[in-house]
Coordinates of N, CA, C and O in Angstrom, one line a residue:
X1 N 21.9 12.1 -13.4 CA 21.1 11.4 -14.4 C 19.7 11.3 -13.8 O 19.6 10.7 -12.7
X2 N 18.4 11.6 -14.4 CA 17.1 11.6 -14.3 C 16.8 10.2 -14.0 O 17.2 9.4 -14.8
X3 N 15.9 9.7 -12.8 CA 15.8 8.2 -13.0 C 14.5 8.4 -13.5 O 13.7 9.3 -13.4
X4 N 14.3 7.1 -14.4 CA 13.0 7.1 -14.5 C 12.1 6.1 -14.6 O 12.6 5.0 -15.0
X5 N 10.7 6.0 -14.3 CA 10.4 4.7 -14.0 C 8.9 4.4 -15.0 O 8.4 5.3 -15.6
X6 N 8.4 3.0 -14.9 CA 7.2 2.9 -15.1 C 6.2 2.2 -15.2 O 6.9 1.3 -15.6
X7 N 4.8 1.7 -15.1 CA 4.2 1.3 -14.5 C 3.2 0.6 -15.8 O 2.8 1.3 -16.7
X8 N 2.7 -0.9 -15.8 CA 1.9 -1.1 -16.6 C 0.8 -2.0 -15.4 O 1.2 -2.2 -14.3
X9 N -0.5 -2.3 -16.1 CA -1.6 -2.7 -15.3 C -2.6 -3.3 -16.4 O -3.2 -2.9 -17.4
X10 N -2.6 -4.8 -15.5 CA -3.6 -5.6 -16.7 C -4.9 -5.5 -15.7 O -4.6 -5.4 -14.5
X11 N -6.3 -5.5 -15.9 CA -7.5 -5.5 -15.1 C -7.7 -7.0 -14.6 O -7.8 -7.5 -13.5
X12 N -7.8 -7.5 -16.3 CA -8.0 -8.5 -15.9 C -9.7 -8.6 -15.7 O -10.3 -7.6 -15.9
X13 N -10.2 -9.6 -15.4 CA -11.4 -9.8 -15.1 C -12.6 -9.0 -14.1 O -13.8 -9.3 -14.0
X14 N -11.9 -8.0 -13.4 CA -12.1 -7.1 -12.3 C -12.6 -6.4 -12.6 O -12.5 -6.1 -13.7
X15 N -14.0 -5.5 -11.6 CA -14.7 -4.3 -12.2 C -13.9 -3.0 -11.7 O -14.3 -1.9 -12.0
X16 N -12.7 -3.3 -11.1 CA -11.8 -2.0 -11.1 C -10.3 -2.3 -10.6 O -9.6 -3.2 -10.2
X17 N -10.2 -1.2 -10.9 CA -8.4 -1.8 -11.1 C -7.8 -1.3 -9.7 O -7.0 -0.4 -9.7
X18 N -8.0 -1.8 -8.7 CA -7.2 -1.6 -7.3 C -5.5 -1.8 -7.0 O -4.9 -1.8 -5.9
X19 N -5.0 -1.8 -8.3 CA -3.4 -1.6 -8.2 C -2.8 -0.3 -7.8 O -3.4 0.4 -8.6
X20 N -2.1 0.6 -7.2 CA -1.8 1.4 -7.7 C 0.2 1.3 -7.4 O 1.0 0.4 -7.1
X21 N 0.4 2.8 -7.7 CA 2.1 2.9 -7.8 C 1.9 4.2 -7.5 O 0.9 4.8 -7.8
X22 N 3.3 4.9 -6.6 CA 3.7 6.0 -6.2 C 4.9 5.9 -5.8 O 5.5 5.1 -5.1
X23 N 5.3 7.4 -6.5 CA 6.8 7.6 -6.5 C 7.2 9.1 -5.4 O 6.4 10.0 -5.7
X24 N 8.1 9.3 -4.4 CA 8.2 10.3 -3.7 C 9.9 10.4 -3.5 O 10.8 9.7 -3.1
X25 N 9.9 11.3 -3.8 CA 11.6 11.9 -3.8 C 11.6 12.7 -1.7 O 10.7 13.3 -1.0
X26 N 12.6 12.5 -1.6 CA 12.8 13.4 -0.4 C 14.3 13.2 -0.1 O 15.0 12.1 -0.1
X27 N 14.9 15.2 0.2 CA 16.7 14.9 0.5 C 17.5 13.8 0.0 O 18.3 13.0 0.5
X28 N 17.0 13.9 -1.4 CA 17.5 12.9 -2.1 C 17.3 11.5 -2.1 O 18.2 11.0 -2.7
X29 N 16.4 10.7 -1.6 CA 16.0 9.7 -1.2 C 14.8 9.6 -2.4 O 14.2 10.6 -2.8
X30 N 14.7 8.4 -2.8 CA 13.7 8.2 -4.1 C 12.9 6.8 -3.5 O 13.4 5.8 -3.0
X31 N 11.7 7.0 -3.6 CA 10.9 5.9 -3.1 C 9.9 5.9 -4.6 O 9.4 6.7 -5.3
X32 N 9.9 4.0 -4.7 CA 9.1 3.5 -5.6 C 8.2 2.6 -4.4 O 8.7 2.1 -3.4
X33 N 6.3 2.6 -4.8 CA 5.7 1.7 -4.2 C 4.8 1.1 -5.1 O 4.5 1.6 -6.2
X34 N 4.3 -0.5 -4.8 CA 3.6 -0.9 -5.7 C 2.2 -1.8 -4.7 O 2.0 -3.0 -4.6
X35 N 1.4 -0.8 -4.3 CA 0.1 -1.6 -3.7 C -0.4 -2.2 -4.7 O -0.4 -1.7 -5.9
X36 N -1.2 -3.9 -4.0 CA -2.2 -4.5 -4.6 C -3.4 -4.7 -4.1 O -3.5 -5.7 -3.5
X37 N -4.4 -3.7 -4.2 CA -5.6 -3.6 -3.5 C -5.5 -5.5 -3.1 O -4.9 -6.5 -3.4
X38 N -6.7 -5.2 -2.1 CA -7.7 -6.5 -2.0 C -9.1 -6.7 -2.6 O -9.6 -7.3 -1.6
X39 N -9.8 -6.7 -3.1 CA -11.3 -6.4 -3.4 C -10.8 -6.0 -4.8 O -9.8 -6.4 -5.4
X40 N -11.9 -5.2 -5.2 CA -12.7 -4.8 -6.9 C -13.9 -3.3 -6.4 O -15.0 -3.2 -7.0
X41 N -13.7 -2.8 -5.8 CA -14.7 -1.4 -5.1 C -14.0 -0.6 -5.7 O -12.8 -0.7 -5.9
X42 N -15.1 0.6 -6.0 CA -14.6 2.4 -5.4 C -13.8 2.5 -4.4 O -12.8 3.2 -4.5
X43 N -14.1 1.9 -3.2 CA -13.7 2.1 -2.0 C -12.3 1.6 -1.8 O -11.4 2.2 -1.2
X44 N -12.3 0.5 -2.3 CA -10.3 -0.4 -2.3 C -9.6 0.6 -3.1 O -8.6 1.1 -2.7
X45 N -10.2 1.0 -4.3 CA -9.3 1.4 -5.0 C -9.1 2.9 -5.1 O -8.1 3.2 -5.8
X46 N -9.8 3.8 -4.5 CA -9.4 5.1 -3.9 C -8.2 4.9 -2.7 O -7.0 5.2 -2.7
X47 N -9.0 4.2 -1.7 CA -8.2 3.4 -0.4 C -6.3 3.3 -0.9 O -5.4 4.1 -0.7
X48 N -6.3 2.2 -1.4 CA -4.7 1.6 -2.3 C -4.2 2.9 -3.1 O -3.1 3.1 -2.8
X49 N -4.8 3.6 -3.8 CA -4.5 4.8 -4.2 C -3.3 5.6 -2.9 O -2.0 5.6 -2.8
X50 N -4.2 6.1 -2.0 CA -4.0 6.8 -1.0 C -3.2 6.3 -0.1 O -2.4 7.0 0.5
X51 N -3.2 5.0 0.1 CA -2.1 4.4 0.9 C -0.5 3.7 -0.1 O 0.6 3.4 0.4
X52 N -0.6 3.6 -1.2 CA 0.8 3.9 -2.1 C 1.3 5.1 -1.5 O 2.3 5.2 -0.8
X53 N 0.5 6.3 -1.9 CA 1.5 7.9 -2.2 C 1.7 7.7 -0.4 O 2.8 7.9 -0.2
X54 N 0.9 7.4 1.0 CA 0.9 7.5 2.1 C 2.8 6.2 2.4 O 3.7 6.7 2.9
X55 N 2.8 5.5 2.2 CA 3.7 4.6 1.9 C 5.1 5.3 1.1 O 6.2 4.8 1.2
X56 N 4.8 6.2 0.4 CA 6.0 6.7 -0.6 C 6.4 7.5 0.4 O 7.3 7.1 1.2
X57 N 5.7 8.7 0.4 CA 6.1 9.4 1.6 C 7.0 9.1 2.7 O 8.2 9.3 2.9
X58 N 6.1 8.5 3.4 CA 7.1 7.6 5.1 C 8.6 7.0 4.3 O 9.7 7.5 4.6
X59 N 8.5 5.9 3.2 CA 9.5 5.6 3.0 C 10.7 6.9 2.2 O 11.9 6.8 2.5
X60 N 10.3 7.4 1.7 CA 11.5 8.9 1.6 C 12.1 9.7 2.9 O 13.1 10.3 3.2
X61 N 10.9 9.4 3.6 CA 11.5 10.9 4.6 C 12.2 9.7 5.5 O 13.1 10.2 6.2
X62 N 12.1 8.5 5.6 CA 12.7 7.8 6.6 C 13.8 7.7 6.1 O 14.9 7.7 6.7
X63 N 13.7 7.6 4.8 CA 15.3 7.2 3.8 C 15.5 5.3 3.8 O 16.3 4.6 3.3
X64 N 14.3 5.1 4.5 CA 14.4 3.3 4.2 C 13.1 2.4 4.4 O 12.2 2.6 5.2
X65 N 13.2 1.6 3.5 CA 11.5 1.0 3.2 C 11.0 0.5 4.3 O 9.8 0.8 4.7
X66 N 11.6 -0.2 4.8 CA 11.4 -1.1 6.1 C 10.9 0.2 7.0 O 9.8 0.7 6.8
X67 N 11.8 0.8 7.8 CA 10.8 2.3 8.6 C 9.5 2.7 8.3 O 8.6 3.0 9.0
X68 N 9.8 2.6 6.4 CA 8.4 3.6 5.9 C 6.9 3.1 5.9 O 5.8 3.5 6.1
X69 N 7.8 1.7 5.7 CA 6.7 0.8 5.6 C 6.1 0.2 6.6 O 5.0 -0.3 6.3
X70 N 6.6 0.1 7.6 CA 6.0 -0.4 9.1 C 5.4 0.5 9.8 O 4.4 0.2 10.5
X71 N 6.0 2.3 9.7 CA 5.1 3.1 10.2 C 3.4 2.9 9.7 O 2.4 2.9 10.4
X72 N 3.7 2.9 8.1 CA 2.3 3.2 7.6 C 1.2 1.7 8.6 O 0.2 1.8 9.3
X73 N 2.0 0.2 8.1 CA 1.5 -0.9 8.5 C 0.8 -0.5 9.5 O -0.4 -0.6 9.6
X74 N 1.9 0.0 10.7 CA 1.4 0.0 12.1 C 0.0 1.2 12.2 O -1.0 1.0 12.8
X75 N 0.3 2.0 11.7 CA -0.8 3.5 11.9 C -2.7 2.4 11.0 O -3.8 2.6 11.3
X76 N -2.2 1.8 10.1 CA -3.2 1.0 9.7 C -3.7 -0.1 10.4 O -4.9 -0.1 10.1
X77 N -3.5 -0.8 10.9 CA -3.3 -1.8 12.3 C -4.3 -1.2 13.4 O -5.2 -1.8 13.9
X78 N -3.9 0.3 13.6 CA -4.3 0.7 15.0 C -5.4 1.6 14.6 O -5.7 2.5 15.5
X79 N -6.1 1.6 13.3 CA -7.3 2.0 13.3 C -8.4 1.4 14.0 O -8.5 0.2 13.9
X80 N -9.2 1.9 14.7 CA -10.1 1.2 15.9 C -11.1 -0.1 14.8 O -11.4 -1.2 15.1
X81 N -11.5 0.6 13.6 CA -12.7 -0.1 13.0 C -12.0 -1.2 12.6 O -12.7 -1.8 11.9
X82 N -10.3 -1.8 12.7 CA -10.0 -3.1 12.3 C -9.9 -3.8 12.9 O -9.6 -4.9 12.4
X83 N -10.1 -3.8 14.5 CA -10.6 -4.3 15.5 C -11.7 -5.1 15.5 O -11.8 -5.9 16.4
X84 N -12.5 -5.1 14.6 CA -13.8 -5.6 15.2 C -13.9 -7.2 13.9 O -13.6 -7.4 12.7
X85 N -14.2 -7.8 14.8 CA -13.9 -9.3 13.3 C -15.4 -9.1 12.2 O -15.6 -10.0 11.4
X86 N -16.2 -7.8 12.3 CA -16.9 -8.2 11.3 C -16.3 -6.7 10.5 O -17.0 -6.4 9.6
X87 N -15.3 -5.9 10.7 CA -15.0 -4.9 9.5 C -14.4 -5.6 8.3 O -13.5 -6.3 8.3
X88 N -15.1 -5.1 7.4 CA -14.5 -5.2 6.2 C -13.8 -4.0 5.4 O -13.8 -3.9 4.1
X89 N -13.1 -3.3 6.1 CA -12.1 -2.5 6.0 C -11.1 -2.9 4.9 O -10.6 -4.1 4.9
X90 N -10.8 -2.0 3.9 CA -9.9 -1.6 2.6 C -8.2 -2.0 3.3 O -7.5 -1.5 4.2
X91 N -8.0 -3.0 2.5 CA -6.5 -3.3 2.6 C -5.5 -3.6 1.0 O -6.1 -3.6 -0.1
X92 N -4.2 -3.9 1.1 CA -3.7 -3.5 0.2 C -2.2 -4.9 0.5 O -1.9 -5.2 1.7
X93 N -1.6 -5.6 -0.3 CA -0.7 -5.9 -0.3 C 0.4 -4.6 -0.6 O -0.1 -3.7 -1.2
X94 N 1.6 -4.5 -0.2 CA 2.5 -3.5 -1.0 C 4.2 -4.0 -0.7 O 4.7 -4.8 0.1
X95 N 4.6 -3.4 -1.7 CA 6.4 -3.6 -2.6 C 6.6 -2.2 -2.3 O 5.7 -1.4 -2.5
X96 N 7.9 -2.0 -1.5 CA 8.7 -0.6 -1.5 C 10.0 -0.7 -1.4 O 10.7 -1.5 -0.7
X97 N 10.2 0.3 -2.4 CA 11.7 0.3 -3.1 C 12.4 1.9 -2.4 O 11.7 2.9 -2.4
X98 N 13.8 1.8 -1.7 CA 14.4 3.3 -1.3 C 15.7 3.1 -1.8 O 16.5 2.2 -1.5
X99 N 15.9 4.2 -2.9 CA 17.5 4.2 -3.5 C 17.5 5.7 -2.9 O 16.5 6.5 -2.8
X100 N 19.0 5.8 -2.3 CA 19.7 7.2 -1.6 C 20.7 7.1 -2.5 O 21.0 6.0 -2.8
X101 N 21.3 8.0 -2.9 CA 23.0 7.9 -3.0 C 23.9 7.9 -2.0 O 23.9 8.5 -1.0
X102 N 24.5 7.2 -2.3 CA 25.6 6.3 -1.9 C 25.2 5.4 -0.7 O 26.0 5.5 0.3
X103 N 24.1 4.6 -0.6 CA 23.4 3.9 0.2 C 22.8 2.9 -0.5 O 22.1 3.2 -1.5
X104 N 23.1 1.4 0.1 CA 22.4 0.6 -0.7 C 21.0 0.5 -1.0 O 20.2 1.3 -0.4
X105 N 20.6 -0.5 -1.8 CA 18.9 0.3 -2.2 C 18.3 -0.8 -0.9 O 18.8 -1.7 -0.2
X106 N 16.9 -0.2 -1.0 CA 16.1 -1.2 0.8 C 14.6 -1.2 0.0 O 14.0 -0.3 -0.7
X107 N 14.4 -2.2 0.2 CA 13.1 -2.9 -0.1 C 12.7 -3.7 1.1 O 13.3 -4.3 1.9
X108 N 11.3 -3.2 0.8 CA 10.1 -4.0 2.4 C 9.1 -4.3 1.0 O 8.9 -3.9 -0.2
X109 N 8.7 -5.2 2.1 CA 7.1 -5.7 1.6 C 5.9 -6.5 2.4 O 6.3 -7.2 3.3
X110 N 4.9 -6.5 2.2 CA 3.5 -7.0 2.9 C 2.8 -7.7 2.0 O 1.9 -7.1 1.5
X111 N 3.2 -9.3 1.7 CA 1.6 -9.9 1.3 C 2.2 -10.6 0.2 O 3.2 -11.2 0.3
X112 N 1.7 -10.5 -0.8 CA 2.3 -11.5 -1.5 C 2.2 -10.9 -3.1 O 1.4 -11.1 -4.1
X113 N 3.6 -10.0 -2.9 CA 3.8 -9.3 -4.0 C 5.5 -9.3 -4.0 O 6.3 -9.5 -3.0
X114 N 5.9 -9.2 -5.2 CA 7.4 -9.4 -5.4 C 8.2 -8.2 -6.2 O 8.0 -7.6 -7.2
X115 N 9.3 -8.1 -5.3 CA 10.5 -7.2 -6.1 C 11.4 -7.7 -6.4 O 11.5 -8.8 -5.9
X116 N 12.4 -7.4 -7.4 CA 13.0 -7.4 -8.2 C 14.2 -6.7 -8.4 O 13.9 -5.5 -8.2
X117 N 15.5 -6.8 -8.6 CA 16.7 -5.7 -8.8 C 17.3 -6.7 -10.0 O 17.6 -7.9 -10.1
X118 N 17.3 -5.3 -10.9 CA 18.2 -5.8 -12.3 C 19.5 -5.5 -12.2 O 19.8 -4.4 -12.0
X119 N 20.5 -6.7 -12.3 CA 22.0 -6.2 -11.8 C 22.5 -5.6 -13.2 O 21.9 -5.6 -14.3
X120 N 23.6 -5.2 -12.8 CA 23.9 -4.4 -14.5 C 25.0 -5.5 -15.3 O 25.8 -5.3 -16.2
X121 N 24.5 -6.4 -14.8 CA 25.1 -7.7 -15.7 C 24.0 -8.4 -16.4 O 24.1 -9.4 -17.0
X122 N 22.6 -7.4 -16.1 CA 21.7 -7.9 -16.6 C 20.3 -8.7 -16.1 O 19.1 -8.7 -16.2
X123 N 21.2 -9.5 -15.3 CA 20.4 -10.4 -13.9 C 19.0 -10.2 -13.3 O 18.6 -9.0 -13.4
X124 N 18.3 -10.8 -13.0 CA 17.0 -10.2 -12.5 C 17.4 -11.3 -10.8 O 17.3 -12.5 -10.6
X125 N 17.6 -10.3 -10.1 CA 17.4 -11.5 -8.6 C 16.2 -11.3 -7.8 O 16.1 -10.1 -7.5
X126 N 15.5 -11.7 -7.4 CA 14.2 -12.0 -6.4 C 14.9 -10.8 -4.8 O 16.0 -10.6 -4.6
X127 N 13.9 -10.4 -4.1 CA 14.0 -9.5 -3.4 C 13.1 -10.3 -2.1 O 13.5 -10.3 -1.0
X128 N 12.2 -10.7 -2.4 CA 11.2 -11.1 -1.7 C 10.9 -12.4 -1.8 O 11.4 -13.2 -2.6
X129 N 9.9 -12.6 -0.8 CA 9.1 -14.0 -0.3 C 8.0 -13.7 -0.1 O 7.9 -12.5 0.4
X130 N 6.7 -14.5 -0.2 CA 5.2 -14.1 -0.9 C 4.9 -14.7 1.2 O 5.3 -15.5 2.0
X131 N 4.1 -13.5 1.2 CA 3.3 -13.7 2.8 C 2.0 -14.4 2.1 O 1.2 -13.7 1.6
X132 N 1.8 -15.5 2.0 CA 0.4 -15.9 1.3 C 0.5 -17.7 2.4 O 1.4 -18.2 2.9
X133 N -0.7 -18.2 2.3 CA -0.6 -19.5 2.9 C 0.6 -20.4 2.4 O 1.4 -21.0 3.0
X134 N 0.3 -20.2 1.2 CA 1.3 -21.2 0.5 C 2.9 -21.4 0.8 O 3.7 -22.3 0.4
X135 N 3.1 -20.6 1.4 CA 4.2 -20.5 2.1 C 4.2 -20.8 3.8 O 5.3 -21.3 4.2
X136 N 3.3 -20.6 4.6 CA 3.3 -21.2 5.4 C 2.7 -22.3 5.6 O 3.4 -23.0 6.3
X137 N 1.6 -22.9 5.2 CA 1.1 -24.4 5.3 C 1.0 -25.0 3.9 O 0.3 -26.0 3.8
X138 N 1.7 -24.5 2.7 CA 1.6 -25.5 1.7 C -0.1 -25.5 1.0 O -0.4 -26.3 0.2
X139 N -0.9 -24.3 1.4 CA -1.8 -24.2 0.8 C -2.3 -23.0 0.1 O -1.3 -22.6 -0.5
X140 N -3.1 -22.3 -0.2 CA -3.6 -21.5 -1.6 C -2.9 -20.1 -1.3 O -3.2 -19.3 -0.4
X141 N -1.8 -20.1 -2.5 CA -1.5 -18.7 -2.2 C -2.0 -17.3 -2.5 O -1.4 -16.2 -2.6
X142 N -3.9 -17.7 -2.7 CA -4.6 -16.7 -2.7 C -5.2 -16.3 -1.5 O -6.3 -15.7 -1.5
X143 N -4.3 -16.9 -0.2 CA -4.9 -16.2 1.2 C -3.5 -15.6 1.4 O -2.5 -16.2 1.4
X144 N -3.6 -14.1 1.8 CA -2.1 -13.6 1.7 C -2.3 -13.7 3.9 O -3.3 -13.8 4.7
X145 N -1.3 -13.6 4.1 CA -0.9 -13.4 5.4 C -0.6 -12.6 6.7 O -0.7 -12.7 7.9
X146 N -0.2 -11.0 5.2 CA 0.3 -10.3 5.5 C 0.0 -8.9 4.7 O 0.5 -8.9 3.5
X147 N -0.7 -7.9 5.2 CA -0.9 -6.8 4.2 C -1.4 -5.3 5.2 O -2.0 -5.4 6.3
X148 N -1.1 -4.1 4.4 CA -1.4 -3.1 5.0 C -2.8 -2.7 5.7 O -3.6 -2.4 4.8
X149 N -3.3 -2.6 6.8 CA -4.6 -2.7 7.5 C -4.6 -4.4 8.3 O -5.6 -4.8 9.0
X150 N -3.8 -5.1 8.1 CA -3.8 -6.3 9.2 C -3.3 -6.5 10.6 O -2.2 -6.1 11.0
X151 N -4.2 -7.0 11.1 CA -4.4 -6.8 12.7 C -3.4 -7.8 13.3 O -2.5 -7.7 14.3
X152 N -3.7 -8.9 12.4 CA -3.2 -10.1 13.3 C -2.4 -10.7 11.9 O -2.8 -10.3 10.8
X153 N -1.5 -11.7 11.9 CA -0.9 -12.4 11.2 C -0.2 -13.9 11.2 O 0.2 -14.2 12.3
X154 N -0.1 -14.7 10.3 CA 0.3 -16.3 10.6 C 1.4 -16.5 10.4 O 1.9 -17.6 10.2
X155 N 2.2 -15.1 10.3 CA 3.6 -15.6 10.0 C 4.5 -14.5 11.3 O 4.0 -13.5 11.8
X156 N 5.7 -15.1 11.5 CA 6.2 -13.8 12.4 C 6.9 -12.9 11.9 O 7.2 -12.0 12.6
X157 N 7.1 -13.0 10.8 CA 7.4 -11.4 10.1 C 6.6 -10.8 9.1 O 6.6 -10.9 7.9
X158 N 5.8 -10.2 10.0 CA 4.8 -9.5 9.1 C 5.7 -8.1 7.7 O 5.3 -7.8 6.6
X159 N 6.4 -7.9 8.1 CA 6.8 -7.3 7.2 C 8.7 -8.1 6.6 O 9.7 -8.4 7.4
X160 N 8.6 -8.1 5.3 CA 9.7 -8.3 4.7 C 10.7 -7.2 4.7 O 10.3 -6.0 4.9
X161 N 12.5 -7.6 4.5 CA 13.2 -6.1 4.3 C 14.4 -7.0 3.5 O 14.7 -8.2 3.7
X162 N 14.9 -6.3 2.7 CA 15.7 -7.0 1.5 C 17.1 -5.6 1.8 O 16.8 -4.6 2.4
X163 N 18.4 -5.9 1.4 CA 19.4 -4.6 1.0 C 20.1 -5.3 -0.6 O 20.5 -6.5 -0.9
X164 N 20.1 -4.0 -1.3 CA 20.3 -4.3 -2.9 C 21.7 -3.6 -2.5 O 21.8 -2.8 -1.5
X165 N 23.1 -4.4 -3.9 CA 24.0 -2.8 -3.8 C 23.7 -1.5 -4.4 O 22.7 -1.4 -5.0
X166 N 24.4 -0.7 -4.3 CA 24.1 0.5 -4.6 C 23.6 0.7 -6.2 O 23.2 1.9 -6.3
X167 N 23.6 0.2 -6.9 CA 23.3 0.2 -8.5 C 21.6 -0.3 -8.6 O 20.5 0.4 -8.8
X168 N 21.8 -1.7 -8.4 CA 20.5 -2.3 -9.2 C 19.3 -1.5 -9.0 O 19.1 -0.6 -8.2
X169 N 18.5 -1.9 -10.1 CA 17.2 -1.2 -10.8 C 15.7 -1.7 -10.3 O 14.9 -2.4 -11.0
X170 N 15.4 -1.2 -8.9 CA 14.3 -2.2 -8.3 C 12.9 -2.2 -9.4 O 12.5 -1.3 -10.2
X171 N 12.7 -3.3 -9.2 CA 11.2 -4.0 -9.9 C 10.7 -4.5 -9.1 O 11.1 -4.7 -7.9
X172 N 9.5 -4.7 -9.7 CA 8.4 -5.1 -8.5 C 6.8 -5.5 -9.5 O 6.4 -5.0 -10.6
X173 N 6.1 -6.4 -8.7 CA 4.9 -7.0 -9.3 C 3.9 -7.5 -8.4 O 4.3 -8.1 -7.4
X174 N 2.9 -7.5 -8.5 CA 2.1 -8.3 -7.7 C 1.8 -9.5 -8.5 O 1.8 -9.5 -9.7
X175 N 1.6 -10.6 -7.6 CA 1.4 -12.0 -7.9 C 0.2 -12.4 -8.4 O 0.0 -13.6 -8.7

C-alpha cells in the first residue's frame, strides 16, 4: 500500500515561510522530516529547505532517525563559522520520522518541535519533549535549546529519540 503524506503551513505574521518538510525513501526505509527555520530571511529559508531533504536522506540510508539526525546535527556543529560567538549562521529546529518494515517506527528531534503517532485505535500519543527554556528553567519557551547548527547546549540531550510499534502514523508540528 502507497503511504502517503502531507504537509500544511500557516506564515503567520512572517516575511517568509522558513518551515520546510522532506520525504526520502531508501531500501525500503521511508523518512518523514519537519524543520522549523529560526529567523524570517532568504537565507534561513533556503538554508531549512536544504537541511530537511539533507536530514531525510541520513535518516533513510541509516534506517533510523536518531543516526540520521545526529550525523546531520554533528556535521552542522562542526562548521568552523559556528564557532565564532558573533556568527549569525542559519539554524533550524527539526522532527524525524523512520518507518522500515517490520521495524518499529524511530523518531529524533532538536528544539522545540513535536511528533506525534496515531494509534489505530485512533489515539494521538506525544513522541517528544520541547528543548526550549521552558523546560529547563521554567522560562520562555521561545528560547529553544536545542537545534540543527548548535554548538553548545543547556540540556544534556541535545538530541531526542522516541520508538513507535510497528503501525502508528507519525505526526509532527512545530510549536
Amino acid at each position: 500500500m502507497p503511504q502517503a503524506h502531507a504537509s500544511a503551513q500557516l506564515i503567520g505574521d512572517r516575511s517568509h515561510q522558513c518551515d520546510a518538510t522532506a520525504t526520502y525513501t531508501h531500501n525500503g526505509a521511508r523518512t518523514y522530516v519537519l524543520c522549523d527555520g529560526i529567523g524570517s530571511t532568504d537565507e534561513v529559508q533556503a538554508w531549512t529547505r536544504a537541511a530537511a531533504r539533507r536530514v531525510a536522506r541520513a535518516a533513510a540510508r541509516s534506517g533510523d532517525a536518531e543516526a540520521g539526525l545526529r550525523a546531520v546535527y554533528d556535521d552542522y556543529a562542526a562548521e568552523p563559522e559556528r564557532s565564532s560567538p558573533f556568527a549569525d549562521s542559519p539554524s533550524a529546529c527539526a522532527a524525524v520520522a523512520v518507518t522500515a518494515p517490520g521495524k518499529p517506527l524511530t523518531v529524533a528531534w532538536c528544539g522545540d518541535v513535536r511528533a506525534y503517532t496515531l494509534t489505530p485505535g485512533g489515539e494521538l500519543q506525544r513522541l517528544t519533549a520541547d528543548h526550549n527554556m521552558r523546560r529547563v528553567f521554567n522560562r520562555s519557551r521561545n528560547v529553544v535549546t536545542s537545534y540543527l547548527g548548535a554548538t553548545e547546549s543547556d540540556i544534556a540531550s541535545i538530541i531526542g529519540s522516541a520508538r513507535g510499534g510497528p503501525s502508528p502514523r507519525p505526526l509532527s508540528h512545530p510549536t
